Amino acid sequence: MRAIVSAGCLLLLTACSHQSYIPFTQELRFSEGFNNADLQQLQYYVCPPFKAERQFRMVEKNISSGKLIRRQGQLVNEIVVPQWTPGVAVQVDEHFLAVSFEEGTALTFGVEQGLPQGDYTPLGRNKDDHFQVYYDGEWYYTIDNTAGECEGKVYSQPRLWIDADSLKEKTTERKVLQGRRIE
């Protein structure tokens, strides 16, 4: 009996501890009135998972962040950001956030410049019919970024998310100035 009660309590705690995430969008950013300091205080997550790689030249002296693997006789530097990996904004601009998932590096997420709406997805460039992102001083080709399920909906590419409860925690201090008159 004690084991059943313990299992029931554990199940209840697990159910209550589930975080609910919402996509971080340009509309949310402006509707909540987030300033740069606010954006750097939020906890970000990525979903679906994100992968990118670059071919590693043997003459290079420094190995970039990520995992070095040998594929068909070539060395490849691969970075992987698993689903729901937490990150922090280390640089903020009107249309993008540079989010760090490990110390000293960041990936840039945002909306195309000039767009007033949209989810924050990886920013980069198209080259040779492939999408590239800039990471740790090098350009990486995105790979295996297929559709994935996040919070019950399927998305075709990785995007930034925040914990829905973090919006409830945001408080605004407001002081109304009464003005001054000449004495």
Coordinates of C-alpha atoms in Angstrom, one line a residue:
M1 CA 0.0 0.0 0.0
R2 CA 2.8 2.4 0.9
A3 CA 4.4 1.7 -2.5
I4 CA 1.2 2.6 -4.3
V5 CA 0.8 5.9 -2.4
S6 CA 4.5 6.7 -3.0
A7 CA 4.1 6.0 -6.7
G8 CA 0.9 8.1 -6.8
C9 CA 2.7 11.0 -5.2
L10 CA 5.6 10.7 -7.6
L11 CA 3.3 10.7 -10.6
L12 CA 1.5 13.8 -9.2
L13 CA 4.7 15.7 -8.7
T14 CA 5.9 14.8 -12.2
A15 CA 2.7 16.0 -13.7
C16 CA 2.8 19.2 -11.8
S17 CA 6.4 20.0 -12.7
H18 CA 5.9 19.9 -16.5
Q19 CA 6.9 23.2 -18.0
S20 CA 4.8 24.6 -20.8
Y21 CA 6.7 26.5 -23.4
I22 CA 5.6 29.1 -25.9
P23 CA 7.4 30.2 -29.1
F24 CA 9.4 33.4 -28.8
T25 CA 8.1 35.7 -31.5
Q26 CA 8.6 39.2 -32.6
E27 CA 4.9 39.9 -31.7
L28 CA 5.5 38.6 -28.2
R29 CA 8.6 40.6 -27.8
F30 CA 6.8 43.9 -28.6
S31 CA 3.4 43.1 -26.9
E32 CA 5.2 42.3 -23.6
G33 CA 7.3 45.5 -24.0
F34 CA 10.6 43.6 -23.4
N35 CA 13.7 45.9 -23.3
N36 CA 17.2 44.6 -23.9
A37 CA 17.8 43.9 -20.2
D38 CA 14.5 41.9 -20.0
L39 CA 15.5 39.8 -23.0
Q40 CA 18.9 39.0 -21.4
Q41 CA 17.1 37.8 -18.2
L42 CA 14.8 35.3 -20.0
Q43 CA 15.6 31.6 -20.3
Y44 CA 15.4 30.4 -23.9
Y45 CA 15.1 26.9 -25.3
V46 CA 15.4 25.4 -28.7
C47 CA 13.0 23.0 -30.3
P48 CA 13.1 21.0 -32.6
P49 CA 16.7 20.0 -32.2
F50 CA 19.4 21.8 -34.2
K51 CA 22.4 20.3 -36.1
A52 CA 25.1 22.0 -38.2
E53 CA 28.5 20.9 -39.5
R54 CA 31.5 22.1 -41.3
Q55 CA 34.3 20.3 -43.0
F56 CA 37.5 20.5 -41.0
R57 CA 40.7 21.4 -42.9
M58 CA 43.7 19.5 -41.7
V59 CA 45.9 22.7 -41.8
E60 CA 43.7 24.4 -39.2
K61 CA 45.4 24.8 -35.8
N62 CA 42.3 25.3 -33.7
I63 CA 39.3 22.9 -33.4
S64 CA 36.1 24.7 -33.1
S65 CA 33.4 23.9 -30.5
G66 CA 31.4 20.8 -31.1
K67 CA 32.3 17.3 -31.9
L68 CA 35.0 16.3 -34.3
I69 CA 34.1 13.2 -36.4
R70 CA 35.6 11.4 -39.3
R71 CA 33.2 10.8 -42.2
Q72 CA 34.3 9.2 -45.5
G73 CA 37.9 10.1 -44.9
Q74 CA 37.2 13.7 -44.0
L75 CA 37.1 15.3 -40.7
V76 CA 33.9 17.1 -39.9
N77 CA 33.1 19.4 -37.0
E78 CA 29.5 18.9 -35.9
I79 CA 27.4 20.9 -33.4
V80 CA 24.2 19.6 -32.0
V81 CA 21.7 21.4 -29.9
P82 CA 19.2 18.8 -28.5
Q83 CA 15.5 19.6 -28.1
W84 CA 14.8 21.9 -25.0
T85 CA 18.4 22.8 -24.5
P86 CA 18.5 26.0 -22.3
G87 CA 20.3 29.1 -23.5
V88 CA 20.8 32.7 -22.6
A89 CA 20.8 35.8 -24.8
V90 CA 24.3 37.4 -24.9
Q91 CA 23.5 39.9 -27.6
V92 CA 20.2 41.7 -28.4
D93 CA 19.2 43.6 -31.5
E94 CA 15.8 44.8 -32.7
H95 CA 15.3 41.8 -34.9
F96 CA 17.6 39.1 -33.4
L97 CA 19.0 37.5 -30.3
A98 CA 22.4 35.8 -30.1
V99 CA 21.7 32.9 -27.8
S100 CA 24.5 31.0 -26.0
F101 CA 24.1 27.3 -25.3
E102 CA 27.7 27.1 -24.0
E103 CA 30.1 29.6 -22.6
G104 CA 31.9 31.7 -25.3
T105 CA 29.7 30.9 -28.3
A106 CA 26.3 31.8 -29.6
L107 CA 23.8 31.1 -32.4
T108 CA 21.8 33.9 -33.8
F109 CA 18.0 33.6 -33.9
G110 CA 15.5 36.1 -35.2
V111 CA 13.2 37.3 -37.9
E112 CA 14.2 38.7 -41.2
Q113 CA 15.0 42.4 -40.8
G114 CA 12.0 44.6 -41.4
L115 CA 9.4 41.9 -40.6
P116 CA 7.1 43.0 -37.7
Q117 CA 6.2 39.4 -36.9
G118 CA 7.4 35.8 -36.8
D119 CA 9.0 33.1 -34.8
Y120 CA 12.7 33.4 -33.9
T121 CA 14.5 30.8 -36.1
P122 CA 18.2 30.5 -36.9
L123 CA 19.6 33.3 -39.0
G124 CA 22.4 32.8 -41.5
R125 CA 22.9 32.8 -45.2
N126 CA 22.1 30.6 -48.2
K127 CA 25.2 29.3 -50.0
D128 CA 25.5 26.5 -52.6
D129 CA 21.8 25.6 -52.1
H130 CA 22.4 25.1 -48.4
F131 CA 21.6 27.2 -45.3
Q132 CA 24.6 28.2 -43.2
V133 CA 24.8 29.6 -39.7
Y134 CA 27.7 31.5 -38.2
Y135 CA 29.0 29.8 -35.0
D136 CA 32.2 30.2 -33.1
G137 CA 33.9 32.2 -35.8
E138 CA 33.1 29.7 -38.7
W139 CA 30.2 29.1 -41.1
Y140 CA 28.4 25.8 -40.6
Y141 CA 25.9 24.0 -42.9
T142 CA 22.7 23.0 -41.2
I143 CA 22.0 19.3 -41.4
D144 CA 19.3 16.8 -40.5
N145 CA 17.0 19.7 -39.4
T146 CA 13.8 17.9 -40.2
A147 CA 10.4 18.6 -38.8
G148 CA 9.9 17.9 -35.1
E149 CA 7.1 18.1 -32.5
C150 CA 7.2 20.8 -29.9
E151 CA 4.4 21.3 -27.5
G152 CA 2.0 19.2 -29.6
K153 CA 2.6 21.0 -32.9
V154 CA 5.0 20.0 -35.7
Y155 CA 7.6 22.6 -36.8
S156 CA 9.8 22.4 -39.9
Q157 CA 12.8 24.2 -38.4
P158 CA 14.3 25.0 -35.0
R159 CA 13.0 28.0 -33.1
L160 CA 13.4 29.7 -29.8
W161 CA 10.9 29.1 -27.0
I162 CA 10.5 30.5 -23.5
D163 CA 8.8 29.0 -20.4
A164 CA 5.2 30.4 -20.3
D165 CA 5.5 30.8 -16.5
S166 CA 8.3 33.3 -17.0
L167 CA 5.8 35.8 -18.4
K168 CA 3.8 35.6 -15.2
E169 CA 7.0 36.4 -13.2
K170 CA 7.7 39.6 -15.2
T171 CA 6.9 42.6 -13.1
T172 CA 7.1 46.2 -14.0
E173 CA 8.2 48.9 -11.6
R174 CA 6.5 52.1 -12.5
K175 CA 6.8 55.5 -10.9
V176 CA 4.6 58.3 -12.1
L177 CA 6.4 61.6 -11.9
Q178 CA 4.4 64.5 -10.6
G179 CA 6.4 67.2 -12.2
R180 CA 8.0 70.4 -10.7
R181 CA 7.0 74.0 -10.6
I182 CA 9.2 77.1 -10.4
E183 CA 9.3 78.4 -6.9

